[in-house]
Amino acid sequence: MATAYGPDTRDQYRPGDGAGSRPPAGRTKHFLPAALRAPVEARAWGELGYLLLSLPISVVLFTFAITMMSLGLGLLITFLGIPVLAAALAGCRGFGALERARARGLLGLEVADPEPARGRTGGLMSWVGAMLKSGASWRHLLYAVLHFPWATFAFTVAVTFWATGWTAFTYPLWHWVFPAFGENGGIQLYGDGTHQVYLDSPFEVAVTSALGLAVVMATPWIVRGLTCVDRLMVLGLLGPSRLATRVSELESDRGVVVDTAAADLRRIERDLHDGAQARLVALAMDLGLAKEKLADDPDAAARMVDEAHGEVKVALQELRDLARGIHPAVLTDRGLDAALSAVASRCTVPVKVEVDLEARPAQAIEGIAYFTVSELLQNVSKHARATRASVDVWRAADRLMLQVTDNGRGGADASSGSGLAGLTERLDAVDGILVVDSPVGGPTTVTAELPWRG
């Protein structure tokens, strides 16, 4: 089995290591709080750029969608209206691809492409029918209609706050520019035929700049709130439907199950061929030689039969181990409590097992839970350098919960292509979840969730 705890972590970063230490790759240490960094961060400018681009793009998209749909509906009295409607939906899908790319580049939002509209025959009319029956196409049309008023509102709010905030914040500079080049005393608060009130005293200039700074600090968060609505619209209307996503997940999970079953069959075949089968072949040959020597040399035949008896015991033990690896009898007969206690007894460190289940789950779920704990305890034995471990199993609503904890060196990572990654894929195949909490230096806690199926 692949190493689940990764490479040696002795040289990795630990908080408080002193001078010369550095945080792990991917983590940036900031000296300023997020509120002060926000106005100059790339994310804030990307979100502002997204809102600024939304207005012209939404105008074009809205105009195209309304014009084409009106033309198509008007021509429905003739046959031409149907392909015009299909062309309108296809155009909206094209704009949707542009919007997904824009959200990916400026908002960092990853949205999968929706399910394609494919006709059964590949002809023009087949494509038209598929386009009109595609729910994703109509969601793209809905996006084109709804995004225009929202983009207008978001553009107005974003530009107003950014322009007002930066103008007021830099007012000390403008206060020098206005009298010198504009022939006025600065920002005018009030004016009529006889009176004009300007912000021109040092106190008024300072207060205006301070208020502008407050608006500058608040603007990125306002813009971020506006882009949250855009994120929801892109995710909900331009991405794949929940049903299509679920079908894709099930297809992927089915592939994992098939691959896992094939790998298990190959392992069983290899173990039988290299282990018990080879011993049984040798045993048959030894018994044949003993049969030939039985009349001429009974003592030698007896020794050969005794050796064959020992080989039979070894072969039976290998077959028991192989059967335990497929599905242990104690799990079928006595359930998870006894089966996990047997696994814990074979671990190289003391393991405390607590199973709190009033009933037994389905055999498939019970088997996956057994092998999950078994593999995690093997990781503890081989890689954790722990002195103790614990296994807890309980039911929470409609979920079967498993938790394996050890006091080892930590550093376990399920995303590094290790044994934990394979275990995660197996749990995903049955809608399960694996969560690894393993800071460098330990302790390690691995929690698994499985659906409860009685």
CSV table of C-alpha atoms in Angstrom, one decimal:
chain,number,residue,atom,x,y,z
A,1,MET,CA,0.0,0.0,0.0
A,2,ALA,CA,1.2,3.5,-0.8
A,3,THR,CA,2.5,5.7,2.0
A,4,ALA,CA,-0.3,7.8,3.4
A,5,TYR,CA,1.8,10.0,5.6
A,6,GLY,CA,4.0,11.4,2.8
A,7,PRO,CA,7.7,12.1,3.1
A,8,ASP,CA,9.6,12.7,6.2
A,9,THR,CA,8.3,15.9,7.8
A,10,ARG,CA,11.2,16.7,10.1
A,11,ASP,CA,12.5,19.5,7.8
A,12,GLN,CA,9.1,21.1,7.3
A,13,TYR,CA,8.0,24.4,8.7
A,14,ARG,CA,6.9,24.6,12.3
A,15,PRO,CA,5.5,27.7,13.9
A,16,GLY,CA,8.1,29.4,16.1
A,17,ASP,CA,11.1,27.9,14.4
A,18,GLY,CA,12.8,31.3,14.6
A,19,ALA,CA,14.9,33.2,12.1
A,20,GLY,CA,15.3,31.7,8.7
A,21,SER,CA,12.1,29.6,8.8
A,22,ARG,CA,9.5,30.2,6.2
A,23,PRO,CA,5.9,29.2,5.8
A,24,PRO,CA,4.9,26.3,3.5
A,25,ALA,CA,4.5,27.0,-0.2
A,26,GLY,CA,1.1,28.4,-1.1
A,27,ARG,CA,0.7,30.4,2.1
A,28,THR,CA,1.4,34.1,2.0
A,29,LYS,CA,2.1,35.9,5.3
A,30,HIS,CA,0.4,39.3,5.4
A,31,PHE,CA,1.4,42.1,7.8
A,32,LEU,CA,-1.7,44.2,7.1
A,33,PRO,CA,-5.2,43.1,8.0
A,34,ALA,CA,-7.6,42.3,5.1
A,35,ALA,CA,-9.6,45.6,5.6
A,36,LEU,CA,-6.5,47.6,4.8
A,37,ARG,CA,-5.2,45.4,2.0
A,38,ALA,CA,-8.5,45.2,0.1
A,39,PRO,CA,-8.4,48.4,-1.9
A,40,VAL,CA,-5.0,47.5,-3.5
A,41,GLU,CA,-5.4,43.8,-3.8
A,42,ALA,CA,-5.6,42.2,-7.3
A,43,ARG,CA,-8.9,40.5,-6.3
A,44,ALA,CA,-10.6,43.9,-5.7
A,45,TRP,CA,-9.5,45.3,-9.0
A,46,GLY,CA,-10.5,42.1,-10.8
A,47,GLU,CA,-14.0,42.3,-9.3
A,48,LEU,CA,-14.3,45.9,-10.2
A,49,GLY,CA,-13.2,45.2,-13.7
A,50,TYR,CA,-15.8,42.4,-13.9
A,51,LEU,CA,-18.6,44.9,-13.0
A,52,LEU,CA,-17.3,47.5,-15.4
A,53,LEU,CA,-17.3,45.0,-18.2
A,54,SER,CA,-20.7,43.6,-17.3
A,55,LEU,CA,-22.7,46.6,-18.4
A,56,PRO,CA,-21.6,46.7,-22.1
A,57,ILE,CA,-21.6,42.9,-22.4
A,58,SER,CA,-25.1,42.7,-20.9
A,59,VAL,CA,-26.4,45.4,-23.2
A,60,VAL,CA,-25.2,43.4,-26.2
A,61,LEU,CA,-26.5,40.1,-24.8
A,62,PHE,CA,-29.8,41.5,-23.8
A,63,THR,CA,-30.3,43.2,-27.1
A,64,PHE,CA,-29.4,40.0,-29.0
A,65,ALA,CA,-31.7,37.8,-26.9
A,66,ILE,CA,-34.7,40.1,-27.0
A,67,THR,CA,-34.4,40.8,-30.7
A,68,MET,CA,-33.9,37.2,-31.8
A,69,MET,CA,-36.6,35.8,-29.5
A,70,SER,CA,-39.1,38.5,-30.7
A,71,LEU,CA,-38.2,37.7,-34.3
A,72,GLY,CA,-38.5,33.9,-33.7
A,73,LEU,CA,-41.9,34.3,-31.9
A,74,GLY,CA,-43.2,36.6,-34.6
A,75,LEU,CA,-42.2,34.1,-37.2
A,76,LEU,CA,-43.8,31.1,-35.5
A,77,ILE,CA,-46.8,31.5,-37.7
A,78,THR,CA,-44.4,30.2,-40.4
A,79,PHE,CA,-41.8,27.4,-40.2
A,80,LEU,CA,-38.9,29.9,-40.0
A,81,GLY,CA,-39.7,30.8,-36.4
A,82,ILE,CA,-38.5,27.5,-35.1
A,83,PRO,CA,-34.9,27.6,-36.4
A,84,VAL,CA,-34.7,31.3,-35.5
A,85,LEU,CA,-35.5,30.4,-31.9
A,86,ALA,CA,-32.9,27.7,-31.9
A,87,ALA,CA,-30.3,30.1,-33.3
A,88,ALA,CA,-31.2,32.6,-30.5
A,89,LEU,CA,-30.7,29.9,-27.9
A,90,ALA,CA,-27.4,28.9,-29.5
A,91,GLY,CA,-26.2,32.5,-29.5
A,92,CYS,CA,-27.1,32.8,-25.8
A,93,ARG,CA,-25.0,29.6,-25.1
A,94,GLY,CA,-22.1,31.2,-27.0
A,95,PHE,CA,-22.4,34.3,-24.8
A,96,GLY,CA,-22.6,32.0,-21.8
A,97,ALA,CA,-19.2,30.5,-22.7
A,98,LEU,CA,-17.8,34.0,-22.8
A,99,GLU,CA,-19.3,34.8,-19.4
A,100,ARG,CA,-17.9,31.6,-17.8
A,101,ALA,CA,-14.5,32.5,-19.2
A,102,ARG,CA,-14.8,36.1,-17.8
A,103,ALA,CA,-15.9,34.8,-14.4
A,104,ARG,CA,-13.0,32.4,-14.4
A,105,GLY,CA,-10.4,35.1,-15.3
A,106,LEU,CA,-11.7,38.0,-13.1
A,107,LEU,CA,-13.5,36.3,-10.2
A,108,GLY,CA,-11.6,33.0,-10.0
A,109,LEU,CA,-14.9,31.2,-10.4
A,110,GLU,CA,-14.7,27.7,-12.0
A,111,VAL,CA,-17.9,26.7,-13.7
A,112,ALA,CA,-18.2,23.6,-15.7
A,113,ASP,CA,-19.7,23.7,-19.2
A,114,PRO,CA,-23.3,22.7,-19.3
A,115,GLU,CA,-24.4,19.5,-21.0
A,116,PRO,CA,-24.2,20.0,-24.8
A,117,ALA,CA,-27.3,20.0,-27.0
A,118,ARG,CA,-26.8,17.1,-29.5
A,119,GLY,CA,-29.3,15.8,-31.9
A,120,ARG,CA,-29.9,12.0,-32.4
A,121,THR,CA,-29.2,12.0,-36.1
A,122,GLY,CA,-26.7,14.9,-36.5
A,123,GLY,CA,-28.9,16.7,-39.0
A,124,LEU,CA,-30.1,20.3,-38.9
A,125,MET,CA,-33.6,19.6,-37.6
A,126,SER,CA,-32.3,17.2,-35.1
A,127,TRP,CA,-30.0,19.9,-33.7
A,128,VAL,CA,-32.9,22.4,-33.7
A,129,GLY,CA,-35.0,20.0,-31.7
A,130,ALA,CA,-32.2,19.3,-29.2
A,131,MET,CA,-31.5,23.0,-28.8
A,132,LEU,CA,-35.2,23.8,-28.1
A,133,LYS,CA,-35.5,20.9,-25.6
A,134,SER,CA,-32.3,21.7,-23.7
A,135,GLY,CA,-32.9,23.1,-20.3
A,136,ALA,CA,-29.4,24.6,-20.3
A,137,SER,CA,-30.2,26.7,-23.4
A,138,TRP,CA,-33.3,28.2,-21.8
A,139,ARG,CA,-31.3,29.0,-18.6
A,140,HIS,CA,-28.8,30.9,-20.8
A,141,LEU,CA,-31.7,32.9,-22.3
A,142,LEU,CA,-32.9,33.7,-18.8
A,143,TYR,CA,-29.5,34.8,-17.8
A,144,ALA,CA,-29.4,37.2,-20.8
A,145,VAL,CA,-32.6,38.8,-19.7
A,146,LEU,CA,-32.0,39.0,-16.0
A,147,HIS,CA,-28.4,40.0,-16.0
A,148,PHE,CA,-29.0,43.3,-17.9
A,149,PRO,CA,-30.9,45.2,-15.1
A,150,TRP,CA,-28.6,43.7,-12.4
A,151,ALA,CA,-25.5,44.7,-14.4
A,152,THR,CA,-26.8,48.3,-14.8
A,153,PHE,CA,-27.4,48.6,-11.0
A,154,ALA,CA,-24.1,47.0,-10.0
A,155,PHE,CA,-22.2,49.2,-12.5
A,156,THR,CA,-23.8,52.3,-11.2
A,157,VAL,CA,-23.1,51.5,-7.5
A,158,ALA,CA,-19.5,50.3,-8.1
A,159,VAL,CA,-18.5,53.3,-10.2
A,160,THR,CA,-20.2,55.8,-7.8
A,161,PHE,CA,-18.5,54.4,-4.7
A,162,TRP,CA,-15.0,54.1,-6.3
A,163,ALA,CA,-15.1,57.5,-7.9
A,164,THR,CA,-16.5,59.2,-4.8
A,165,GLY,CA,-14.1,57.5,-2.4
A,166,TRP,CA,-10.9,58.2,-4.4
A,167,THR,CA,-11.9,61.7,-5.2
A,168,ALA,CA,-12.6,62.6,-1.6
A,169,PHE,CA,-9.5,60.8,-0.4
A,170,THR,CA,-7.3,62.7,-2.7
A,171,TYR,CA,-9.0,66.0,-2.1
A,172,PRO,CA,-5.9,67.6,-0.6
A,173,LEU,CA,-4.4,67.4,-4.0
A,174,TRP,CA,-7.5,68.6,-5.8
A,175,HIS,CA,-7.8,71.5,-3.3
A,176,TRP,CA,-4.5,72.7,-4.7
A,177,VAL,CA,-5.5,72.0,-8.3
A,178,PHE,CA,-8.9,73.8,-8.3
A,179,PRO,CA,-7.8,77.3,-7.2
A,180,ALA,CA,-4.7,77.1,-9.4
A,181,PHE,CA,-6.3,75.8,-12.6
A,182,GLY,CA,-10.1,75.8,-12.1
A,183,GLU,CA,-10.5,79.4,-10.7
A,184,ASN,CA,-12.6,78.2,-7.8
A,185,GLY,CA,-12.1,77.5,-4.2
A,186,GLY,CA,-12.5,73.7,-4.3
A,187,ILE,CA,-15.6,71.5,-3.8
A,188,GLN,CA,-18.7,73.6,-3.5
A,189,LEU,CA,-21.3,72.5,-0.9
A,190,TYR,CA,-23.7,75.4,-1.5
A,191,GLY,CA,-24.1,78.2,-3.9
A,192,ASP,CA,-26.7,80.8,-5.0
A,193,GLY,CA,-26.5,84.2,-6.6
A,194,THR,CA,-24.8,85.8,-3.6
A,195,HIS,CA,-23.3,83.1,-1.5
A,196,GLN,CA,-20.9,80.2,-2.2
A,197,VAL,CA,-19.7,77.7,0.4
A,198,TYR,CA,-16.5,75.7,-0.4
A,199,LEU,CA,-14.6,73.0,1.5
A,200,ASP,CA,-11.4,75.1,1.7
A,201,SER,CA,-10.3,75.2,5.3
A,202,PRO,CA,-7.5,72.8,6.5
A,203,PHE,CA,-10.0,71.1,8.8
A,204,GLU,CA,-12.6,70.7,6.1
A,205,VAL,CA,-10.0,69.3,3.7
A,206,ALA,CA,-8.8,66.8,6.3
A,207,VAL,CA,-12.4,65.7,7.2
A,208,THR,CA,-13.2,65.2,3.5
A,209,SER,CA,-10.1,63.2,3.0
A,210,ALA,CA,-10.8,61.0,6.0
A,211,LEU,CA,-14.4,60.3,4.8
A,212,GLY,CA,-13.0,59.5,1.4
A,213,LEU,CA,-10.6,57.0,3.0
A,214,ALA,CA,-13.5,55.3,4.8
A,215,VAL,CA,-15.4,55.0,1.5
A,216,VAL,CA,-12.2,53.7,-0.2
A,217,MET,CA,-11.9,51.0,2.5
A,218,ALA,CA,-15.6,50.0,2.3
A,219,THR,CA,-15.9,50.0,-1.5
A,220,PRO,CA,-14.0,46.7,-2.2
A,221,TRP,CA,-16.4,44.9,0.2
A,222,ILE,CA,-19.4,46.5,-1.4
A,223,VAL,CA,-18.1,45.4,-4.8
A,224,ARG,CA,-17.5,41.9,-3.5
A,225,GLY,CA,-21.1,41.8,-2.3
A,226,LEU,CA,-22.3,42.8,-5.7
A,227,THR,CA,-20.1,40.2,-7.5
A,228,CYS,CA,-21.6,37.5,-5.1
A,229,VAL,CA,-24.9,38.0,-7.0
A,230,ASP,CA,-23.0,37.6,-10.3
A,231,ARG,CA,-21.4,34.4,-9.0
A,232,LEU,CA,-24.8,32.9,-8.1
A,233,MET,CA,-26.2,33.8,-11.5
A,234,VAL,CA,-23.3,32.3,-13.4
A,235,LEU,CA,-23.3,29.2,-11.2
A,236,GLY,CA,-27.1,28.7,-11.3
A,237,LEU,CA,-27.9,29.6,-14.9
A,238,LEU,CA,-24.7,29.1,-17.0
A,239,GLY,CA,-23.4,25.9,-15.4
A,240,PRO,CA,-24.6,22.3,-15.7
A,241,SER,CA,-27.9,21.5,-14.0
A,242,ARG,CA,-27.9,19.7,-10.7
A,243,LEU,CA,-29.2,16.5,-12.4
A,244,ALA,CA,-26.5,16.6,-15.0
A,245,THR,CA,-23.9,17.1,-12.3
A,246,ARG,CA,-25.2,14.2,-10.4
A,247,VAL,CA,-25.2,12.0,-13.4
A,248,SER,CA,-21.6,12.9,-14.1
A,249,GLU,CA,-20.7,12.2,-10.5
A,250,LEU,CA,-22.4,8.8,-10.7
A,251,GLU,CA,-20.6,7.9,-13.9
A,252,SER,CA,-17.3,8.8,-12.4
A,253,ASP,CA,-18.1,6.9,-9.2
A,254,ARG,CA,-19.1,3.9,-11.3
A,255,GLY,CA,-15.8,4.0,-13.1
A,256,VAL,CA,-14.0,4.1,-9.7
A,257,VAL,CA,-16.0,1.1,-8.5
A,258,VAL,CA,-15.3,-0.9,-11.6
A,259,ASP,CA,-11.6,-0.1,-11.5
A,260,THR,CA,-11.4,-1.0,-7.8
A,261,ALA,CA,-13.3,-4.3,-8.3
A,262,ALA,CA,-10.9,-5.1,-11.2
A,263,ALA,CA,-7.9,-4.3,-9.1
A,264,ASP,CA,-9.2,-6.5,-6.2
A,265,LEU,CA,-9.8,-9.4,-8.6
A,266,ARG,CA,-6.3,-9.1,-10.0
A,267,ARG,CA,-4.9,-9.0,-6.4
A,268,ILE,CA,-6.9,-12.1,-5.4
A,269,GLU,CA,-5.8,-14.0,-8.6
A,270,ARG,CA,-2.2,-13.0,-7.9
A,271,ASP,CA,-2.4,-14.1,-4.3
A,272,LEU,CA,-4.0,-17.4,-5.2
A,273,HIS,CA,-1.5,-18.1,-8.0
A,274,ASP,CA,1.6,-17.1,-6.1
A,275,GLY,CA,0.5,-18.4,-2.7
A,276,ALA,CA,-2.0,-21.2,-2.0
A,277,GLN,CA,-2.1,-22.5,-5.5
A,278,ALA,CA,1.7,-22.9,-5.7
A,279,ARG,CA,1.7,-24.6,-2.3
A,280,LEU,CA,-1.1,-27.0,-3.3
A,281,VAL,CA,0.8,-27.9,-6.5
A,282,ALA,CA,3.9,-28.7,-4.5
A,283,LEU,CA,1.8,-30.6,-2.0
A,284,ALA,CA,0.3,-32.8,-4.8
A,285,MET,CA,3.8,-33.5,-6.1
A,286,ASP,CA,5.1,-34.4,-2.6
A,287,LEU,CA,2.1,-36.7,-2.0
A,288,GLY,CA,2.8,-38.4,-5.4
A,289,LEU,CA,6.4,-39.1,-4.4
A,290,ALA,CA,5.3,-40.3,-1.0
A,291,LYS,CA,2.9,-42.7,-2.7
A,292,GLU,CA,5.7,-44.1,-4.8
A,293,LYS,CA,8.0,-44.6,-1.8
A,294,LEU,CA,5.3,-46.1,0.4
A,295,ALA,CA,6.2,-49.7,-0.5
A,296,ASP,CA,10.0,-49.3,-0.8
A,297,ASP,CA,10.8,-46.9,2.0
A,298,PRO,CA,7.9,-46.4,4.4
A,299,ASP,CA,10.0,-44.1,6.7
A,300,ALA,CA,10.8,-41.7,3.9
A,301,ALA,CA,7.2,-41.7,2.8
A,302,ALA,CA,6.0,-41.0,6.3
A,303,ARG,CA,8.4,-38.0,6.5
A,304,MET,CA,7.2,-36.7,3.2
A,305,VAL,CA,3.5,-37.1,4.3
A,306,ASP,CA,4.4,-35.2,7.5
A,307,GLU,CA,6.0,-32.3,5.5
A,308,ALA,CA,2.9,-32.3,3.3
A,309,HIS,CA,0.8,-32.0,6.4
A,310,GLY,CA,2.7,-28.8,7.4
A,311,GLU,CA,2.3,-27.4,3.9
A,312,VAL,CA,-1.5,-28.0,4.1
A,313,LYS,CA,-1.6,-25.9,7.3
A,314,VAL,CA,0.4,-23.1,5.7
A,315,ALA,CA,-1.9,-23.2,2.6
A,316,LEU,CA,-5.0,-23.1,4.8
A,317,GLN,CA,-3.6,-20.1,6.7
A,318,GLU,CA,-2.9,-18.3,3.5
A,319,LEU,CA,-6.5,-19.0,2.3
A,320,ARG,CA,-7.8,-17.7,5.6
A,321,ASP,CA,-5.8,-14.5,5.3
A,322,LEU,CA,-7.0,-14.1,1.7
A,323,ALA,CA,-10.6,-14.7,2.7
A,324,ARG,CA,-10.2,-12.1,5.5
A,325,GLY,CA,-9.0,-9.6,2.9
A,326,ILE,CA,-12.1,-10.3,0.8
A,327,HIS,CA,-14.7,-10.2,3.5
A,328,PRO,CA,-13.8,-11.5,7.0
A,329,ALA,CA,-16.2,-14.0,8.5
A,330,VAL,CA,-16.2,-12.2,11.9
A,331,LEU,CA,-17.7,-9.2,10.2
A,332,THR,CA,-20.5,-11.2,8.7
A,333,ASP,CA,-21.2,-13.1,11.9
A,334,ARG,CA,-20.7,-10.5,14.6
A,335,GLY,CA,-20.6,-7.1,13.0
A,336,LEU,CA,-18.3,-4.1,13.1
A,337,ASP,CA,-17.5,-4.1,16.8
A,338,ALA,CA,-15.9,-7.6,16.8
A,339,ALA,CA,-14.3,-7.2,13.4
A,340,LEU,CA,-12.7,-3.8,14.2
A,341,SER,CA,-11.5,-5.2,17.6
A,342,ALA,CA,-9.8,-8.0,15.7
A,343,VAL,CA,-8.1,-5.5,13.3
A,344,ALA,CA,-7.0,-3.4,16.3
A,345,SER,CA,-5.4,-6.4,17.9
A,346,ARG,CA,-3.1,-6.8,14.9
A,347,CYS,CA,-2.0,-3.1,15.0
A,348,THR,CA,1.5,-2.4,16.2
A,349,VAL,CA,0.3,0.2,18.7
A,350,PRO,CA,-2.4,0.0,21.4
A,351,VAL,CA,-5.8,0.8,19.9
A,352,LYS,CA,-8.9,1.7,21.8
A,353,VAL,CA,-12.1,0.8,19.9
A,354,GLU,CA,-15.5,2.2,20.7
A,355,VAL,CA,-18.5,1.2,18.5
A,356,ASP,CA,-21.9,2.8,19.4
A,357,LEU,CA,-24.4,1.3,16.9
A,358,GLU,CA,-27.9,0.1,17.9
A,359,ALA,CA,-28.3,-1.7,14.6
A,360,ARG,CA,-26.1,-2.9,11.7
A,361,PRO,CA,-25.8,-1.0,8.4
A,362,ALA,CA,-26.1,-2.7,5.0
A,363,GLN,CA,-23.5,-5.3,4.3
A,364,ALA,CA,-21.9,-3.2,1.6
A,365,ILE,CA,-21.6,-0.1,3.9
A,366,GLU,CA,-20.4,-2.3,6.7
A,367,GLY,CA,-17.7,-3.8,4.5
A,368,ILE,CA,-16.5,-0.4,3.3
A,369,ALA,CA,-16.3,0.8,6.9
A,370,TYR,CA,-14.3,-2.2,7.9
A,371,PHE,CA,-11.7,-1.8,5.2
A,372,THR,CA,-11.5,1.9,5.7
A,373,VAL,CA,-10.6,1.5,9.4
A,374,SER,CA,-8.3,-1.4,8.5
A,375,GLU,CA,-6.3,0.7,6.0
A,376,LEU,CA,-6.1,3.6,8.3
A,377,LEU,CA,-4.8,1.4,11.1
A,378,GLN,CA,-2.2,0.0,8.7
A,379,ASN,CA,-1.1,3.6,8.0
A,380,VAL,CA,-0.8,4.1,11.8
A,381,SER,CA,1.4,1.0,12.0
A,382,LYS,CA,3.6,1.8,9.1
A,383,HIS,CA,4.0,5.5,8.9
A,384,ALA,CA,2.6,7.4,11.9
A,385,ARG,CA,5.3,6.6,14.5
A,386,ALA,CA,2.5,6.7,17.1
A,387,THR,CA,2.4,5.2,20.5
A,388,ARG,CA,-1.4,4.9,20.7
A,389,ALA,CA,-4.5,5.2,18.6
A,390,SER,CA,-8.3,5.1,18.9
A,391,VAL,CA,-11.2,4.1,16.7
A,392,ASP,CA,-14.7,5.5,17.2
A,393,VAL,CA,-17.8,4.4,15.2
A,394,TRP,CA,-21.2,5.9,15.7
A,395,ARG,CA,-24.4,6.8,13.8
A,396,ALA,CA,-25.4,10.5,13.2
A,397,ALA,CA,-28.9,10.7,11.6
A,398,ASP,CA,-28.5,9.0,8.2
A,399,ARG,CA,-24.7,8.9,8.3
A,400,LEU,CA,-22.3,6.3,9.6
A,401,MET,CA,-19.3,8.1,11.2
A,402,LEU,CA,-15.8,6.6,11.5
A,403,GLN,CA,-13.0,8.4,13.3
A,404,VAL,CA,-9.4,7.1,13.6
A,405,THR,CA,-7.0,9.2,15.8
A,406,ASP,CA,-3.3,8.7,16.6
A,407,ASN,CA,-0.6,10.7,18.4
A,408,GLY,CA,2.0,10.2,15.7
A,409,ARG,CA,4.1,12.7,13.7
A,410,GLY,CA,1.3,14.0,11.5
A,411,GLY,CA,1.8,15.3,8.0
A,412,ALA,CA,-0.8,13.1,6.4
A,413,ASP,CA,-2.2,14.5,3.1
A,414,ALA,CA,-5.1,13.0,1.1
A,415,SER,CA,-4.2,15.1,-2.0
A,416,SER,CA,-0.7,13.9,-2.7
A,417,GLY,CA,-1.6,10.7,-4.6
A,418,SER,CA,-1.1,8.5,-1.5
A,419,GLY,CA,-3.1,5.7,0.0
A,420,LEU,CA,-5.5,8.2,1.5
A,421,ALA,CA,-6.3,9.6,-2.0
A,422,GLY,CA,-7.3,6.1,-3.1
A,423,LEU,CA,-9.4,5.7,0.1
A,424,THR,CA,-11.1,9.0,-0.7
A,425,GLU,CA,-12.0,7.8,-4.1
A,426,ARG,CA,-13.5,4.6,-2.7
A,427,LEU,CA,-15.7,6.6,-0.3
A,428,ASP,CA,-16.8,8.9,-3.0
A,429,ALA,CA,-18.1,6.0,-5.0
A,430,VAL,CA,-20.8,5.5,-2.3
A,431,ASP,CA,-21.4,9.2,-1.5
A,432,GLY,CA,-18.9,9.1,1.4
A,433,ILE,CA,-16.6,11.7,2.6
A,434,LEU,CA,-13.0,11.5,4.0
A,435,VAL,CA,-11.7,14.5,6.1
A,436,VAL,CA,-8.0,14.5,7.2
A,437,ASP,CA,-6.8,16.7,10.0
A,438,SER,CA,-3.1,16.1,10.3
A,439,PRO,CA,-0.9,19.1,11.2
A,440,VAL,CA,2.9,18.6,11.2
A,441,GLY,CA,3.9,17.2,14.5
A,442,GLY,CA,0.5,15.5,15.0
A,443,PRO,CA,-1.9,14.4,16.2
A,444,THR,CA,-3.7,13.0,13.2
A,445,THR,CA,-7.5,12.6,13.0
A,446,VAL,CA,-9.2,11.0,10.0
A,447,THR,CA,-12.9,11.2,9.9
A,448,ALA,CA,-15.0,9.3,7.4
A,449,GLU,CA,-18.7,9.6,6.6
A,450,LEU,CA,-20.7,6.9,4.9
A,451,PRO,CA,-24.4,6.8,4.1
A,452,TRP,CA,-26.4,4.7,6.5
A,453,ARG,CA,-28.3,2.1,4.6
A,454,GLY,CA,-30.1,-0.4,6.9
